[in-house]
Amino acid sequence: MTSQPAFKRADPDERRASLIAACARVLARDGAAGASVRAIALEAGVSPGLIGHYFGGVDALVAATYAQVETQVAAALDAAVAAAGSDPRARLEAYVCASLLPPIADSELLSTWIAFWSLVRARPEIASLHDEQYGRFRAGLAALLAEAGVPAPALRRTALAVTALVDGLWLELCLSPRTFGEGEAAAIARGSLSALISTARSAGSGNS
Amino acid sequence: MTSQPAFKRADPDERRASLIAACARVLARDGAAGASVRAIALEAGVSPGLIGHYFGGVDALVAATYAQVETQVAAALDAAVAAAGSDPRARLEAYVCASLLPPIADSELLSTWIAFWSLVRARPEIASLHDEQYGRFRAGLAALLAEAGVPAPALRRTALAVTALVDGLWLELCLSPRTFGEGEAAAIARGSLSALISTARSAGSGNS
DNA sequence: GCGCTTGTTATACGATCGTTCAACAAGCCG
DNA sequence: CGGCTTGTTGAACGATCGTATAACAAGCGC
C-alpha cells in the first residue's frame, strides 16, 4: 500500500472551471439557498477554503458561474443558427427553438438559470450580468427578425414579445417539465413565432 | 407618563395576515435568501417566536404567503374580466393585460413572485402550489380563448403560448423594469395576443 | 534525495440561521 | 380590584453560514 497523494495540484484555470461546474450543479440541485461554500466544495471534492482562495468569496463564484453558463448558452445558440444554413427564416427558427430543445433546455441548466433570476433583485453585479445577457439575446433576435423581413418599426416590440415567449416557456419547462410533451415547447414557439412575424410584416408600423 | 402596553394582543386572523404581509414585503425587498424568521418578525414589529407560534415554522409562513398572493392576483384578474363587460375579445384582453398593469404589475408583487419561483425546485409544497396556480391561470385563459373563437384543437397550444408570453413579460418587468415604457408591456401583450388568436382561428387544427 | 514554493487542507472564529420554551403581561371575567 | 387565561416576549440552543489563517504536503528545480 504505497500511500497515494491526498490531493493533487491542478492548473488554476482547470481548478476554477471545476469549481464553477460544481457551483452550477449545486445551484441546479438545491437552488440559490443551497449554494453554500461547504456544499460547493463538497460537490467539487475539495476543501472549502479553496473557494475563497480562487474567487475571494462565494458571491464572486456564483457570479462567475452565471457568466460561464451564459457564455455556454450563447455559443449553443450561435451554433444552431450557423447550422441552419442561409435561409433567414430557418436561421430565426433555429435561434428561437434552440433555447427550448436539448442541450439548452436541460433540467440542470434551467434550474441554474432560475437561481440566477432570484438573485437579480438583491445583487447588483448579478443584475448587470442579467441586463447584458438579456440585451445580447434581444439584439441577436432583432437582427434575425430584420433578416426575416420584420419592418424596422415593429422590430422592438416583436423582439420583446418573442423574448418573453421564450423566457416564459423556459420558465415553465423548468418549474414543471411534465406540462410539455417531447419537443412541444419548441413547437409552440415555432407556431407563435410564425404568427407574430407574419402579423408584424403585414401590419408594418401599426401601433398595437 | 402612564406606561403604555408593551404589546397588544391581536385577533389570530389579523395577526396571521399581518405576518403574511410582512413576509411578502421581505421577500420583495431581499429575495428568498432574506426571508429569515428574525427579518420577518422585525418587519412585522413582533418577536421572532410568534412566527413559530402561528405557522409552526418559517417554511409554512412562506407557503402561506404564496397562497395569499396568488389569491390576490386571481381576484384582481377576475375583477378585470368582470369590468370588461360581455364582449369576448374585451374580456380576453382584460385578463391578459391585467397581469401587466398596476396593481398586479407591481414591483413588490413581482419580486415576491420570483422568490416563489426560486423555491419551486427545492420545496415540494411550493411546487404543488405552483402547479395549481399555473393550471388555474391556464384554464381561465383557455375558457376566454374559446369564447373569443379559438377552435378547440388550437386551445391548448394557444393558452400555453399566451401564458408563456405573460410570464416572460412579467419576468422582465420585474428583473429590469426600465426595459419597458409606461404600459408598453401590456401593449406588446395585446398586440401579440391579437396575432396569436387570429392565426389560431384561421389555421384551425393545423399542427404548427 | 532535498529544499522550496505554493496549492491545498483543516480548523477556528463570529455572525446568523430556525426552533424551543420558561417567564411575562395584556386584557377579560367574576 | 384580583385572579386567570393565553398571546407574546426574549433568551438560549445547536446547526450552519462565510471568511481568515496556520499547518501541511505535492511536485518542481537542483
Coordinates of C-alpha atoms (C1' of nucleotides) in Angstrom, one line a residue:
Chain A
M1 CA 0.0 0.0 0.0
T2 CA 2.1 2.9 -1.1
S3 CA 0.2 5.9 0.2
Q4 CA -1.2 7.8 -2.8
P5 CA -1.3 11.6 -2.7
A6 CA -4.1 13.1 -0.5
F7 CA -4.8 15.7 -3.2
K8 CA -3.4 16.9 -6.4
R9 CA -2.4 20.3 -7.6
A10 CA -4.4 21.5 -10.5
D11 CA -3.9 24.0 -13.2
P12 CA -5.5 27.2 -11.9
D13 CA -7.8 27.6 -14.9
E14 CA -8.9 23.9 -14.7
R15 CA -9.5 24.3 -10.9
R16 CA -11.6 27.4 -11.5
A17 CA -13.6 25.6 -14.2
S18 CA -14.1 22.7 -11.9
L19 CA -15.4 24.9 -9.1
I20 CA -17.7 26.7 -11.5
A21 CA -19.1 23.4 -12.7
A22 CA -19.7 22.2 -9.2
C23 CA -21.4 25.5 -8.3
A24 CA -23.7 25.1 -11.3
R25 CA -24.6 21.6 -10.2
V26 CA -25.4 22.7 -6.7
L27 CA -27.5 25.7 -7.9
A28 CA -29.5 23.3 -10.1
R29 CA -30.0 20.7 -7.3
D30 CA -30.7 22.9 -4.3
G31 CA -31.4 26.4 -5.7
A32 CA -29.7 29.6 -4.6
A33 CA -30.3 28.8 -1.0
G34 CA -28.2 25.7 -1.1
A35 CA -25.2 27.3 -2.8
S36 CA -23.0 27.4 0.4
V37 CA -19.2 27.3 0.4
R38 CA -19.3 23.9 2.0
A39 CA -21.8 22.4 -0.3
I40 CA -20.0 23.6 -3.4
A41 CA -16.6 22.4 -2.1
L42 CA -18.1 19.0 -1.3
E43 CA -19.5 18.8 -4.8
A44 CA -16.2 19.7 -6.3
G45 CA -14.3 17.3 -4.0
V46 CA -12.1 19.9 -2.5
S47 CA -11.8 21.8 0.8
P48 CA -14.0 24.8 1.5
G49 CA -11.0 27.2 1.7
L50 CA -10.3 26.8 -2.0
I51 CA -13.3 28.8 -3.0
G52 CA -12.0 31.8 -1.0
H53 CA -8.6 31.2 -2.5
Y54 CA -9.7 31.3 -6.1
F55 CA -12.7 33.6 -6.1
G56 CA -12.4 35.6 -2.9
G57 CA -15.9 34.6 -1.7
V58 CA -18.9 32.6 -2.6
D59 CA -20.7 35.6 -4.2
A60 CA -18.0 36.0 -6.8
L61 CA -18.1 32.3 -7.6
V62 CA -21.8 32.5 -8.2
A63 CA -21.4 35.5 -10.5
A64 CA -18.6 33.7 -12.4
T65 CA -20.9 30.7 -12.8
Y66 CA -23.6 32.9 -14.2
A67 CA -21.2 34.4 -16.7
Q68 CA -20.0 30.9 -17.7
V69 CA -23.4 29.5 -18.2
E70 CA -24.5 32.5 -20.2
T71 CA -21.4 32.1 -22.5
Q72 CA -22.3 28.4 -23.0
V73 CA -25.9 29.2 -23.9
A74 CA -24.9 32.0 -26.3
A75 CA -22.4 29.7 -28.0
A76 CA -25.1 27.0 -28.4
L77 CA -27.5 29.5 -30.0
D78 CA -24.9 30.8 -32.4
A79 CA -24.0 27.2 -33.4
A80 CA -27.7 26.4 -34.0
V81 CA -28.0 29.5 -36.2
A82 CA -24.9 28.6 -38.1
A83 CA -26.1 25.1 -38.7
A84 CA -29.4 26.3 -40.1
G85 CA -27.8 27.5 -43.3
S86 CA -28.6 30.7 -45.0
D87 CA -32.4 30.9 -45.2
P88 CA -33.3 33.8 -43.0
R89 CA -36.5 32.2 -41.7
A90 CA -34.7 28.9 -40.9
R91 CA -32.0 30.8 -39.0
L92 CA -34.6 32.7 -37.0
E93 CA -36.4 29.5 -36.1
A94 CA -33.1 27.8 -35.1
Y95 CA -32.3 30.7 -32.8
V96 CA -35.7 30.6 -31.0
C97 CA -36.1 26.8 -30.9
A98 CA -32.6 26.0 -29.8
S99 CA -33.4 27.6 -26.4
L100 CA -36.2 25.1 -26.0
L101 CA -34.5 21.9 -27.1
P102 CA -31.6 19.9 -25.7
P103 CA -28.9 20.6 -24.8
I104 CA -30.1 24.1 -23.7
A105 CA -33.5 23.0 -22.4
D106 CA -31.7 20.9 -19.8
S107 CA -33.2 20.5 -16.3
E108 CA -29.9 21.4 -14.7
L109 CA -29.2 24.4 -16.8
L110 CA -32.8 25.7 -16.4
S111 CA -32.6 25.4 -12.6
T112 CA -29.4 27.2 -12.5
W113 CA -30.9 30.0 -14.6
I114 CA -33.8 30.4 -12.3
A115 CA -31.5 30.6 -9.3
F116 CA -29.8 33.5 -11.1
W117 CA -33.1 35.2 -11.7
S118 CA -33.8 35.0 -8.0
L119 CA -30.5 36.8 -7.2
V120 CA -31.0 39.7 -9.6
R121 CA -33.1 41.9 -7.3
A122 CA -30.7 41.6 -4.3
R123 CA -27.3 41.6 -6.0
P124 CA -26.3 44.5 -8.3
E125 CA -23.5 42.6 -10.0
I126 CA -25.9 39.8 -10.9
A127 CA -28.4 42.4 -12.1
S128 CA -25.9 43.9 -14.5
L129 CA -24.9 40.5 -15.8
H130 CA -28.6 39.9 -16.5
D131 CA -29.1 43.1 -18.3
E132 CA -26.1 42.4 -20.5
Q133 CA -27.3 38.9 -21.3
Y134 CA -30.9 40.0 -21.9
G135 CA -29.7 42.8 -24.2
R136 CA -27.5 40.4 -26.2
F137 CA -30.2 37.9 -26.7
R138 CA -32.7 40.5 -27.8
A139 CA -30.2 42.2 -30.1
G140 CA -29.4 38.8 -31.8
L141 CA -33.0 38.1 -32.1
A142 CA -33.8 41.6 -33.6
A143 CA -31.1 41.1 -36.2
L144 CA -32.6 37.8 -37.3
L145 CA -36.1 39.2 -37.3
A146 CA -34.9 42.0 -39.5
E147 CA -33.4 39.5 -41.9
A148 CA -36.7 37.6 -41.9
G149 CA -38.5 40.7 -43.1
V150 CA -39.9 42.3 -40.0
P151 CA -40.0 46.0 -40.7
A152 CA -37.9 48.3 -38.5
P153 CA -40.7 50.0 -36.6
A154 CA -42.1 46.6 -35.4
L155 CA -38.6 45.3 -34.6
R156 CA -38.5 46.3 -31.0
R157 CA -41.9 45.1 -29.9
T158 CA -41.6 41.8 -31.9
A159 CA -38.2 41.1 -30.3
L160 CA -39.6 41.8 -26.8
A161 CA -42.6 39.6 -27.4
V162 CA -40.5 36.7 -28.7
T163 CA -38.0 37.0 -25.9
A164 CA -40.8 37.0 -23.4
L165 CA -42.3 33.9 -25.1
V166 CA -39.1 32.0 -24.9
D167 CA -38.4 33.1 -21.3
G168 CA -41.9 32.1 -20.3
L169 CA -41.7 28.7 -22.0
W170 CA -38.3 28.2 -20.4
L171 CA -39.6 29.0 -17.0
E172 CA -42.5 26.5 -17.2
L173 CA -40.2 24.0 -18.8
C174 CA -38.1 24.2 -15.6
L175 CA -40.8 24.6 -13.0
S176 CA -42.9 21.7 -14.1
P177 CA -41.4 19.9 -17.1
R178 CA -44.3 17.4 -17.3
T179 CA -46.5 20.2 -18.6
F180 CA -45.0 19.7 -22.1
G181 CA -44.6 16.7 -24.3
E182 CA -41.3 15.9 -26.1
G183 CA -40.5 19.0 -28.1
E184 CA -43.8 20.6 -27.5
A185 CA -42.4 23.8 -26.2
A186 CA -40.3 24.2 -29.3
A187 CA -43.3 23.5 -31.5
I188 CA -45.4 26.1 -29.6
A189 CA -42.6 28.6 -30.0
R190 CA -42.3 27.9 -33.7
G191 CA -46.0 28.3 -34.3
S192 CA -46.2 31.5 -32.2
L193 CA -43.1 32.9 -33.9
S194 CA -44.8 32.3 -37.3
A195 CA -47.9 34.2 -36.2
L196 CA -46.0 37.1 -34.7
I197 CA -43.8 37.8 -37.7
S198 CA -46.5 37.4 -40.3
T199 CA -48.6 39.9 -38.4
A200 CA -45.6 42.2 -37.9
R201 CA -44.9 42.0 -41.6
S202 CA -48.3 42.9 -42.8
A203 CA -49.2 45.4 -40.0
G204 CA -45.9 47.3 -40.6
S205 CA -45.6 50.2 -38.2
G206 CA -49.1 49.7 -36.7
N207 CA -49.2 50.5 -33.0
S208 CA -50.9 47.6 -31.4
Chain B
M1 CA -46.2 59.0 31.9
T2 CA -48.6 56.2 32.4
S3 CA -46.7 53.3 30.9
Q4 CA -48.4 52.2 27.8
P5 CA -48.7 48.5 26.9
A6 CA -45.5 46.9 25.6
F7 CA -47.6 45.0 23.0
K8 CA -51.1 44.3 22.2
R9 CA -53.0 41.1 21.7
A10 CA -54.3 40.7 18.2
D11 CA -57.1 38.7 16.6
P12 CA -55.4 35.5 15.4
D13 CA -56.6 36.0 11.8
E14 CA -55.4 39.6 11.8
R15 CA -52.1 38.6 13.3
R16 CA -51.6 35.9 10.6
A17 CA -52.5 38.4 7.9
S18 CA -50.0 40.9 9.3
L19 CA -47.3 38.2 9.4
I20 CA -48.1 37.2 5.8
A21 CA -47.9 40.8 4.6
A22 CA -44.6 41.3 6.4
C23 CA -43.3 38.1 4.8
A24 CA -44.3 39.4 1.3
R25 CA -42.5 42.7 1.9
V26 CA -39.3 40.9 3.0
L27 CA -39.4 38.5 0.0
A28 CA -39.8 41.5 -2.3
R29 CA -37.0 43.5 -0.7
D30 CA -34.4 40.8 -0.1
G31 CA -35.5 37.8 -2.0
A32 CA -35.9 34.3 -0.7
A33 CA -32.5 34.4 0.9
G34 CA -33.5 37.3 3.2
A35 CA -36.7 35.7 4.4
S36 CA -35.4 34.8 7.8
V37 CA -37.6 34.5 10.9
R38 CA -35.9 37.5 12.5
A39 CA -36.2 39.7 9.4
I40 CA -39.9 38.9 9.0
A41 CA -40.6 39.4 12.7
L42 CA -38.8 42.7 12.7
E43 CA -40.7 43.8 9.6
A44 CA -44.0 42.9 11.3
G45 CA -42.9 44.5 14.6
V46 CA -43.2 41.4 16.6
S47 CA -41.0 38.9 18.3
P48 CA -39.4 36.1 16.3
G49 CA -41.2 33.5 18.4
L50 CA -44.6 34.5 17.1
I51 CA -43.9 33.0 13.7
G52 CA -43.3 29.6 15.1
H53 CA -46.4 30.1 17.3
Y54 CA -48.7 30.8 14.4
F55 CA -47.2 28.9 11.5
G56 CA -45.0 26.3 13.1
G57 CA -42.0 27.4 11.1
V58 CA -40.8 29.8 8.5
D59 CA -41.3 27.4 5.6
A60 CA -45.0 27.2 6.3
L61 CA -45.3 31.0 6.5
V62 CA -43.6 31.4 3.1
A63 CA -46.0 28.8 1.6
A64 CA -49.0 30.7 3.2
T65 CA -47.7 33.9 1.7
Y66 CA -47.5 32.3 -1.7
A67 CA -51.1 31.1 -1.4
Q68 CA -52.2 34.6 -0.2
V69 CA -50.5 36.4 -3.0
E70 CA -51.9 34.0 -5.6
T71 CA -55.4 34.5 -4.3
Q72 CA -55.0 38.3 -4.5
V73 CA -53.8 38.1 -8.1
A74 CA -56.5 35.7 -9.2
A75 CA -59.1 38.0 -7.6
A76 CA -57.7 41.0 -9.5
L77 CA -57.8 39.1 -12.8
D78 CA -61.4 38.1 -12.2
A79 CA -62.3 41.6 -11.4
A80 CA -60.7 42.9 -14.5
V81 CA -62.6 40.4 -16.6
A82 CA -65.9 41.3 -14.9
A83 CA -65.2 45.0 -15.5
A84 CA -64.6 44.4 -19.2
G85 CA -68.3 43.7 -19.9
S86 CA -69.6 41.0 -22.1
D87 CA -67.6 41.3 -25.3
P88 CA -65.5 38.1 -25.5
R89 CA -62.5 39.8 -27.0
A90 CA -62.5 42.6 -24.5
R91 CA -62.8 40.1 -21.7
L92 CA -59.8 38.1 -23.0
E93 CA -57.7 41.3 -23.4
A94 CA -58.6 42.3 -19.9
Y95 CA -57.5 39.0 -18.5
V96 CA -54.1 39.1 -20.2
C97 CA -53.4 42.8 -19.8
A98 CA -54.4 43.0 -16.1
S99 CA -51.3 40.9 -15.3
L100 CA -49.1 43.5 -16.8
L101 CA -50.6 46.7 -15.5
P102 CA -51.0 48.1 -12.0
P103 CA -51.9 46.9 -9.4
I104 CA -50.6 43.4 -10.4
A105 CA -47.5 44.6 -12.2
D106 CA -46.2 46.0 -9.0
S107 CA -42.5 45.8 -8.2
E108 CA -43.1 44.3 -4.8
L109 CA -45.5 41.7 -6.0
L110 CA -43.3 40.7 -8.9
S111 CA -40.3 40.3 -6.7
T112 CA -42.3 38.1 -4.3
W113 CA -43.4 36.0 -7.2
I114 CA -39.8 35.4 -8.5
A115 CA -38.8 34.4 -5.0
F116 CA -41.5 31.8 -5.1
W117 CA -40.3 30.5 -8.5
S118 CA -36.8 30.1 -7.0
L119 CA -38.3 27.8 -4.3
V120 CA -40.3 25.5 -6.6
R121 CA -37.4 23.2 -7.4
A122 CA -36.3 22.6 -3.8
R123 CA -39.6 22.6 -2.0
P124 CA -42.3 20.2 -3.0
E125 CA -45.1 22.0 -1.2
I126 CA -44.2 25.2 -3.1
A127 CA -44.1 23.1 -6.3
S128 CA -47.6 21.9 -5.9
L129 CA -48.9 25.4 -5.1
H130 CA -47.2 26.5 -8.4
D131 CA -48.8 23.7 -10.4
E132 CA -52.2 24.5 -9.1
Q133 CA -51.8 28.2 -9.8
Y134 CA -50.4 27.7 -13.2
G135 CA -53.2 25.3 -14.0
R136 CA -55.8 27.7 -12.8
F137 CA -54.4 30.6 -14.8
R138 CA -54.2 28.5 -18.0
A139 CA -57.7 27.1 -17.6
G140 CA -59.1 30.6 -17.1
L141 CA -57.3 31.7 -20.2
A142 CA -58.4 28.7 -22.3
A143 CA -62.0 29.4 -21.4
L144 CA -61.7 33.0 -22.5
L145 CA -59.8 32.0 -25.7
A146 CA -62.7 29.6 -26.5
E147 CA -65.2 32.4 -26.1
A148 CA -63.1 34.5 -28.4
G149 CA -63.4 32.0 -31.1
V150 CA -60.2 29.9 -30.9
P151 CA -61.1 26.4 -32.1
A152 CA -60.8 23.6 -29.6
P153 CA -57.8 21.8 -31.3
A154 CA -55.7 25.0 -31.0
L155 CA -56.8 25.8 -27.5
R156 CA -54.0 24.1 -25.6
R157 CA -51.1 25.4 -27.6
T158 CA -52.6 28.9 -27.7
A159 CA -53.1 29.0 -24.0
L160 CA -49.6 27.7 -23.3
A161 CA -48.2 30.4 -25.7
V162 CA -50.1 33.3 -24.2
T163 CA -49.3 32.1 -20.6
A164 CA -45.6 31.9 -21.5
L165 CA -45.8 35.4 -23.1
V166 CA -47.3 36.9 -19.9
D167 CA -44.9 35.1 -17.7
G168 CA -41.9 36.2 -19.8
L169 CA -43.1 39.8 -19.8
W170 CA -43.7 39.6 -16.1
L171 CA -40.3 38.3 -15.5
E172 CA -38.5 41.1 -17.4
L173 CA -40.9 43.6 -15.9
C174 CA -39.5 42.6 -12.6
L175 CA -35.8 42.0 -13.4
S176 CA -35.3 45.2 -15.2
P177 CA -38.3 47.4 -15.2
R178 CA -36.6 50.2 -17.2
T179 CA -36.7 47.9 -20.3
F180 CA -40.3 48.9 -20.8
G181 CA -42.1 52.2 -21.1
E182 CA -45.3 53.0 -19.3
G183 CA -47.8 50.4 -20.3
E184 CA -45.6 49.1 -23.0
A185 CA -45.6 45.5 -21.7
A186 CA -49.4 45.5 -21.8
A187 CA -49.4 46.9 -25.3
I188 CA -47.0 44.2 -26.5
A189 CA -49.1 41.6 -24.9
R190 CA -52.3 43.0 -26.6
G191 CA -50.6 43.0 -30.0
S192 CA -49.2 39.5 -29.6
L193 CA -52.4 38.2 -28.4
S194 CA -54.1 39.6 -31.4
A195 CA -51.6 37.9 -33.7
L196 CA -51.8 34.6 -31.9
I197 CA -55.6 34.3 -31.9
S198 CA -56.2 35.4 -35.4
T199 CA -53.7 32.8 -36.6
A200 CA -55.3 30.2 -34.4
R201 CA -58.7 31.0 -35.8
S202 CA -57.7 30.8 -39.4
A203 CA -55.3 27.9 -39.1
G204 CA -57.8 25.8 -37.1
S205 CA -56.3 22.4 -36.2
G206 CA -53.0 22.9 -38.0
N207 CA -50.1 21.5 -36.3
S208 CA -47.5 24.2 -36.2
Chain C
dG1 C1' 17.3 12.8 -2.4
dC2 C1' 16.4 17.6 -0.6
dG3 C1' 14.7 22.0 -0.1
dC4 C1' 11.5 25.5 -1.6
dT5 C1' 7.4 27.2 -3.4
dT6 C1' 2.7 27.3 -3.1
dG7 C1' -1.7 24.9 -3.9
dT8 C1' -4.5 22.7 -0.6
dT9 C1' -6.4 21.3 3.8
dA10 C1' -8.4 21.7 8.2
dT11 C1' -9.5 24.3 11.9
dA12 C1' -11.2 28.3 14.4
dC13 C1' -14.0 32.4 14.7
dG14 C1' -18.0 35.4 14.9
dA15 C1' -22.5 36.0 12.9
dT16 C1' -26.8 34.3 11.8
dC17 C1' -29.9 30.7 11.0
dG18 C1' -34.6 28.0 12.8
dT19 C1' -36.6 26.4 16.7
dT20 C1' -37.9 25.8 21.6
dC21 C1' -39.6 27.3 25.9
dA22 C1' -40.0 29.4 30.5
dA23 C1' -41.4 33.8 32.0
dC24 C1' -44.1 37.8 31.4
dA25 C1' -48.1 40.8 31.0
dA26 C1' -52.4 42.2 28.3
dG27 C1' -57.0 42.1 28.9
dC28 C1' -61.2 39.7 30.1
dC29 C1' -64.3 37.7 33.9
dG30 C1' -66.1 37.4 38.3
Chain D
dC1 C1' -59.9 45.2 42.1
dG2 C1' -57.7 40.4 41.9
dG3 C1' -57.2 36.1 39.5
dC4 C1' -56.8 33.7 35.3
dT5 C1' -56.2 32.7 30.6
dT6 C1' -53.1 32.9 26.9
dG7 C1' -51.0 35.8 23.3
dT8 C1' -46.4 37.5 23.4
dT9 C1' -41.8 38.0 24.5
dG10 C1' -36.9 37.3 24.6
dA11 C1' -33.2 34.4 25.8
dA12 C1' -30.9 30.1 24.9
dC13 C1' -29.7 26.1 22.0
dG14 C1' -27.3 23.6 18.4
dA15 C1' -26.5 23.9 13.5
dT16 C1' -24.7 26.2 9.7
dC17 C1' -23.2 30.2 7.4
dG18 C1' -18.7 32.9 5.1
dT19 C1' -14.2 34.1 5.9
dA20 C1' -9.5 34.1 7.6
dT21 C1' -5.4 31.7 8.5
dA22 C1' -1.9 28.4 10.3
dA23 C1' -0.2 23.9 9.2
dC24 C1' 0.6 20.6 5.7
dA25 C1' 2.3 18.3 1.6
dA26 C1' 2.6 17.9 -3.7
dG27 C1' 5.7 18.4 -7.1
dC28 C1' 9.3 21.0 -9.3
dG29 C1' 14.3 22.6 -9.6
dC30 C1' 18.7 21.4 -8.2

